[in-house]
Coordinates of C-alpha atoms in Angstrom, one line a residue:
M686 CA 0.0 0.0 0.0
T687 CA 1.0 3.6 -0.3
D688 CA 1.2 6.5 2.1
H689 CA -0.1 8.9 -0.6
P690 CA -3.9 9.5 -0.7
I691 CA -3.7 9.9 -4.5
T692 CA -1.3 9.2 -7.3
F693 CA -1.1 11.4 -10.4
C694 CA 0.0 9.7 -13.6
I695 CA 1.0 12.3 -16.2
F696 CA 1.4 11.2 -19.8
S697 CA 4.0 13.1 -21.8
Y698 CA 5.4 13.5 -25.3
N699 CA 7.6 16.3 -26.6
R700 CA 6.0 19.3 -24.7
G701 CA 8.6 20.1 -22.0
D702 CA 7.2 23.4 -20.9
F703 CA 3.7 22.0 -20.7
L704 CA 4.9 19.0 -18.8
R705 CA 6.8 21.2 -16.3
N706 CA 3.6 23.3 -15.8
C707 CA 1.5 20.2 -15.2
V708 CA 3.9 18.6 -12.7
E709 CA 4.4 21.9 -10.8
S710 CA 0.7 22.5 -10.6
V711 CA 0.3 19.1 -8.9
K712 CA 3.2 19.8 -6.5
I713 CA 1.6 23.2 -5.5
C714 CA -2.0 22.1 -5.2
L715 CA -1.5 18.6 -3.9
P716 CA 1.8 18.4 -2.1
Q717 CA 0.6 15.1 -0.4
A718 CA 0.3 13.4 -3.8
E719 CA 2.6 10.9 -5.5
I720 CA 3.6 11.7 -9.1
I721 CA 4.5 9.3 -11.9
I722 CA 5.4 10.6 -15.4
L723 CA 4.9 8.2 -18.2
D724 CA 6.8 9.6 -21.2
D725 CA 6.2 8.2 -24.7
N726 CA 9.9 8.4 -25.8
S727 CA 10.1 12.1 -26.2
T728 CA 12.9 13.3 -28.5
D729 CA 13.2 17.1 -28.0
A730 CA 16.0 18.3 -25.8
E731 CA 13.8 20.5 -23.6
T732 CA 11.5 17.6 -22.6
R733 CA 14.4 15.2 -22.1
K734 CA 16.1 17.8 -19.9
Y735 CA 13.0 18.2 -17.7
L736 CA 12.5 14.4 -17.5
S737 CA 16.0 14.1 -16.1
E738 CA 15.3 16.8 -13.6
A739 CA 11.9 15.4 -12.6
A740 CA 13.5 11.9 -11.9
S741 CA 15.0 13.4 -8.7
F742 CA 11.6 13.8 -7.1
C743 CA 9.2 11.5 -8.9
R744 CA 9.2 8.3 -10.9
V745 CA 9.7 8.5 -14.7
V746 CA 8.6 5.6 -16.8
G747 CA 9.2 4.9 -20.5
P748 CA 6.9 3.0 -22.8
E749 CA 6.8 -0.8 -22.8
K750 CA 5.2 -0.8 -26.3
E751 CA 5.4 1.7 -29.2
G752 CA 2.2 3.1 -30.6
F753 CA 1.5 4.5 -34.1
I754 CA -2.1 5.6 -33.8
K755 CA -3.4 9.2 -33.4
H756 CA -2.3 9.4 -29.7
G757 CA 0.9 7.5 -30.2
G758 CA 1.5 5.1 -27.3
L759 CA -0.9 6.8 -24.9
Y760 CA -3.2 3.9 -24.2
H761 CA -0.4 1.4 -24.0
N762 CA 1.2 3.7 -21.4
M763 CA -2.2 3.9 -19.6
N764 CA -2.2 0.1 -19.2
T765 CA 1.4 0.3 -17.8
A766 CA 0.2 2.9 -15.3
L767 CA -2.7 0.8 -14.2
R768 CA -0.4 -2.1 -13.5
L769 CA 2.1 0.1 -11.6
C770 CA -0.7 1.6 -9.5
A771 CA -2.5 -1.7 -8.6
G772 CA -2.3 -1.2 -4.9
K773 CA -3.0 2.5 -4.7
P774 CA -6.2 3.9 -3.3
L775 CA -6.9 6.7 -5.9
V776 CA -5.3 7.4 -9.2
C777 CA -5.7 10.5 -11.4
F778 CA -4.7 10.4 -15.1
L779 CA -3.5 13.8 -16.5
Q780 CA -1.6 14.7 -19.7
D781 CA 1.2 17.2 -20.3
D782 CA -1.3 19.7 -21.8
T783 CA -3.4 19.8 -18.6
Q784 CA -3.1 21.4 -15.3
V785 CA -4.4 21.3 -11.7
V786 CA -6.0 24.7 -11.0
R787 CA -6.7 24.8 -7.3
P788 CA -5.6 23.3 -4.0
V789 CA -7.4 20.0 -3.2
S790 CA -7.8 19.1 0.5
N791 CA -7.4 15.7 2.1
S792 CA -11.1 15.8 3.0
E793 CA -12.0 16.2 -0.7
L794 CA -9.8 13.2 -1.5
E795 CA -11.5 11.2 1.3
S796 CA -14.9 12.2 -0.3
M797 CA -13.7 10.8 -3.7
A798 CA -12.6 7.6 -2.1
S799 CA -15.9 7.3 -0.3
L800 CA -17.8 8.0 -3.5
F801 CA -16.3 4.8 -5.0
E802 CA -17.0 2.8 -1.9
K803 CA -20.7 3.8 -1.8
N804 CA -21.2 3.3 -5.5
P805 CA -19.9 -0.1 -6.6
R806 CA -20.9 0.4 -10.2
L807 CA -18.9 3.6 -10.5
G808 CA -15.8 3.2 -12.6
F809 CA -14.6 6.7 -13.2
L810 CA -14.8 10.3 -11.8
H811 CA -14.0 13.2 -14.1
P812 CA -11.8 15.9 -12.5
C813 CA -12.1 18.6 -15.2
F814 CA -14.3 21.6 -16.0
I815 CA -16.8 21.4 -18.8
R816 CA -15.7 22.7 -22.2
G817 CA -17.8 25.8 -23.1
V818 CA -17.3 25.3 -26.8
A819 CA -20.0 22.6 -26.9
L820 CA -21.6 22.0 -23.5
R821 CA -22.7 25.4 -22.1
K822 CA -26.4 24.2 -22.2
Q823 CA -25.6 20.6 -21.1
R824 CA -28.3 19.1 -18.8
V825 CA -27.0 17.2 -15.8
T826 CA -28.4 15.0 -13.0
P827 CA -27.1 15.3 -9.4
L828 CA -26.1 12.1 -7.7
E829 CA -28.8 10.7 -5.5
G830 CA -28.0 10.2 -1.8
P831 CA -25.4 11.8 0.4
D832 CA -23.0 12.9 -2.4
P833 CA -24.1 16.5 -3.4
A834 CA -20.6 17.3 -4.7
Y835 CA -21.0 15.2 -7.8
F836 CA -23.3 14.9 -10.9
Y837 CA -23.9 12.9 -14.1
R838 CA -24.0 14.4 -17.5
Q839 CA -27.0 13.7 -19.7
D840 CA -26.3 11.0 -22.3
T841 CA -27.0 12.6 -25.7
G842 CA -25.3 10.0 -27.7
Q843 CA -21.8 11.5 -27.8
S844 CA -18.9 9.1 -28.4
A845 CA -17.1 9.8 -25.1
G846 CA -17.5 11.7 -21.9
I847 CA -20.5 10.0 -20.5
H848 CA -18.9 6.8 -19.1
Y849 CA -15.2 7.5 -19.6
S850 CA -12.7 10.3 -20.4
D851 CA -8.9 10.1 -20.8
L852 CA -8.6 12.4 -17.8
V853 CA -10.1 10.5 -14.9
V854 CA -9.9 9.6 -11.2
F855 CA -10.4 5.9 -10.4
N856 CA -9.8 3.1 -8.0
P857 CA -7.2 0.7 -9.7
A858 CA -8.4 -2.4 -7.8
R859 CA -11.9 -1.9 -9.2
L860 CA -10.7 -1.7 -12.8
L861 CA -8.4 -4.7 -12.4
E862 CA -11.1 -6.8 -10.8
A863 CA -13.4 -6.0 -13.7
G864 CA -10.7 -7.1 -16.2
W865 CA -10.3 -3.6 -17.6
Q866 CA -7.7 -3.0 -20.3
F867 CA -7.4 0.5 -21.9
R868 CA -8.4 0.2 -25.5
Q869 CA -6.9 2.3 -28.3
S870 CA -9.4 5.2 -28.5
E871 CA -11.6 7.2 -26.2
P872 CA -14.9 6.1 -27.8
D873 CA -13.8 2.4 -27.4
N874 CA -13.0 3.0 -23.8
D875 CA -16.4 4.8 -23.2
R876 CA -18.2 1.7 -24.6
Q877 CA -16.1 -0.6 -22.4
A878 CA -16.9 1.6 -19.3
R879 CA -20.6 1.5 -20.2
E880 CA -20.5 -2.3 -20.3
L881 CA -18.4 -2.9 -17.2
F882 CA -19.6 0.0 -15.0
G883 CA -22.0 2.8 -15.7
M884 CA -22.1 6.6 -15.9
M885 CA -19.0 8.6 -15.1
A886 CA -19.4 11.1 -12.2
Y887 CA -18.4 14.7 -12.5
I888 CA -17.4 17.1 -9.8
W889 CA -19.3 20.3 -9.2
L890 CA -16.0 21.9 -8.1
P891 CA -13.4 20.4 -10.5
F892 CA -9.7 20.7 -9.9
A893 CA -8.1 20.2 -13.3
M894 CA -8.5 21.2 -17.0
W895 CA -6.9 20.9 -20.4
L896 CA -5.0 24.0 -21.4
P897 CA -6.7 25.8 -24.4
E898 CA -5.2 26.2 -27.9
V899 CA -2.2 23.9 -27.4
P900 CA 0.1 22.4 -30.1
A901 CA -0.7 18.8 -30.9
Y902 CA 0.6 15.7 -32.6
R903 CA -1.0 13.0 -34.8
G904 CA 0.8 9.7 -34.5
K905 CA 3.7 11.5 -32.8
Q906 CA 4.2 13.6 -35.9
K907 CA 2.7 16.9 -37.3
T908 CA 0.9 16.7 -40.6
I909 CA 0.8 19.6 -43.0
G910 CA -2.8 20.2 -42.2
L911 CA -2.1 20.3 -38.5
K912 CA 0.8 22.7 -38.9
L913 CA -1.4 25.0 -40.9
A914 CA -4.2 24.8 -38.4
E915 CA -1.8 25.6 -35.5
R916 CA -0.6 28.6 -37.3
K917 CA -4.1 29.9 -38.0
K918 CA -5.3 29.2 -34.4
Q919 CA -2.1 30.8 -32.9
V920 CA -1.6 27.9 -30.6
G921 CA 0.7 28.5 -27.7
F922 CA 1.3 28.1 -24.0
Y923 CA -1.6 29.4 -22.0
P924 CA -1.4 28.1 -18.4
F925 CA -4.1 28.8 -15.9
R926 CA -3.9 31.0 -12.8
I927 CA -3.9 28.8 -9.7
W928 CA -6.6 29.7 -7.3
S929 CA -5.9 31.2 -4.0
P930 CA -7.6 29.8 -0.8
E931 CA -10.0 32.8 -1.1
A932 CA -10.9 32.0 -4.7
V933 CA -11.5 28.4 -3.7
A934 CA -13.9 29.6 -0.9
Q935 CA -15.8 31.7 -3.4
A936 CA -16.1 28.9 -5.9
Q937 CA -17.4 26.6 -3.2
Q938 CA -20.3 29.0 -2.7
K939 CA -21.0 28.8 -6.5
A940 CA -20.5 25.0 -6.8
G941 CA -23.8 23.2 -7.5
H942 CA -25.6 26.3 -8.6
A943 CA -23.9 26.8 -12.0
L944 CA -22.3 24.4 -14.4
P945 CA -18.5 24.5 -14.0
V946 CA -17.8 25.7 -17.5
A947 CA -14.1 26.4 -18.0
E948 CA -14.4 29.8 -19.6
D949 CA -16.6 31.0 -16.7
W950 CA -14.4 29.8 -13.9
L951 CA -10.8 29.9 -15.2
E952 CA -8.3 32.5 -16.3
C953 CA -5.1 32.0 -18.4
V954 CA -2.0 34.0 -17.4
P955 CA -0.5 36.2 -18.6
N956 CA -2.9 36.2 -21.6
N957 CA -6.3 34.6 -22.3
P958 CA -6.8 33.2 -25.8
S959 CA -10.1 34.1 -27.6
K960 CA -13.3 32.4 -26.2
P961 CA -14.8 29.9 -26.6
W962 CA -11.6 28.0 -26.1
T963 CA -10.8 25.0 -28.3
Y964 CA -8.5 22.1 -27.4
N965 CA -7.7 20.6 -30.8
P966 CA -6.1 22.9 -33.4
L967 CA -8.3 21.3 -36.1
T968 CA -11.6 22.2 -34.4
G969 CA -13.7 24.3 -36.7
L970 CA -11.2 24.1 -39.6
R971 CA -12.7 21.7 -42.0
F972 CA -10.3 22.0 -44.9
Y973 CA -7.2 21.6 -42.6
K974 CA -8.9 18.6 -40.9
Q975 CA -9.5 16.9 -44.2
L976 CA -5.9 17.6 -45.3
N977 CA -4.7 16.1 -42.0
N978 CA -6.9 13.0 -42.4
V979 CA -5.6 12.3 -46.0
E980 CA -2.0 12.5 -44.8
V981 CA -2.7 10.2 -41.8
I982 CA -4.3 7.6 -44.1
L983 CA -1.4 7.8 -46.5
R984 CA 1.1 7.3 -43.7
R985 CA -0.8 4.2 -42.5
L986 CA -0.7 2.7 -46.0
L987 CA 3.0 3.4 -46.4
R988 CA 3.7 1.9 -43.0
R989 CA 1.9 -1.3 -43.9
L990 CA 4.1 -1.4 -47.0
G991 CA 7.2 -1.2 -44.9
W992 CA 8.0 2.5 -45.0
K993 CA 9.8 3.7 -41.8
G994 CA 9.4 7.5 -42.2

C-alpha cells in the first residue's frame, strides 16, 4: 500500500514546458500526492532535460510498447500505469497539456474515495471543467443520496465523456477486478466503461483542466494540415492561474448552482486566448482537418508497405 492519498500519472510527449507546468501544478496544489510521469519516448531536448530533472523527485517511466495511432502510445502507457498503481487507493490520469488549477484538500480526496466505496458500479470520476465550446447548455443530474458534490451528464449519444474520459480519477483495484484494459481510443473506452460500470461522475467543483489552444501531434508527428491549423489558431502556452484559498472559498459557494464551464471559472495567465476555447487545433477548420486525415491515411498505407518514415 501507499502513504499517498492519491497518485497522479502524467502522460508526456515532446512538450517540455507543458509537462513542467502540469507537474508543478500538482506539487503546488496537492503536495501530499505521488507523481509518476509516463513519457512516450520524447525526443526534443527540452523535454528530455526536464525528465532528467523530474526523476529526482518522482518516478519517470518509459513505454513498454510503441504506438503509431493518433495518440501515439498513450493507451499502451495507460495500461502500464494501471499495473504500476495496482495497490494505490486513488489514481488520477492527466496529460502534459493539462493542469491542476486549485488546492485540493485531504477531505476532498476522502470524499472521492468514499464515492467509489458507496457506488460499486462507479468506474470513473472526471476531475475537469466542462468545455464551453459545446456544453454550455448541457443538462446534468445530481447524484442521489449523500453525495451532493457530484453529478452525471446527460447522455445525448456523444462518443465519449458519459462513461469515460482520458482524464479521470479511479480506484485501480476496481478496474483490475473487472478485467479492464485500456483500448486504443476514447470512444472504445467509453463503450467498455458502459459495459463494465456505468455513468462517469463529474465534480461540481473540479480541480483540473486541459489548457486551451495547445500544439498537438498525430501519431507522434505533425501533418501539413495540423501545422497550418496551429498557425491559424495561434496555438501557444496558456497556463491557468492557480486559485488562492479565497478563490476556492468563493467557488465553493458557487458550486452546485452553476455548471463548471471552463471559460466562466478559469483564467489563463498572462494572456487569455479568444473564447470559446478549443482544445484541438483542427476544431472548426474543416479543410485543414480533411488535409490532416488524408496524410494520416497515406502514412498508414505506407507503414503497412514497410515505410519507416
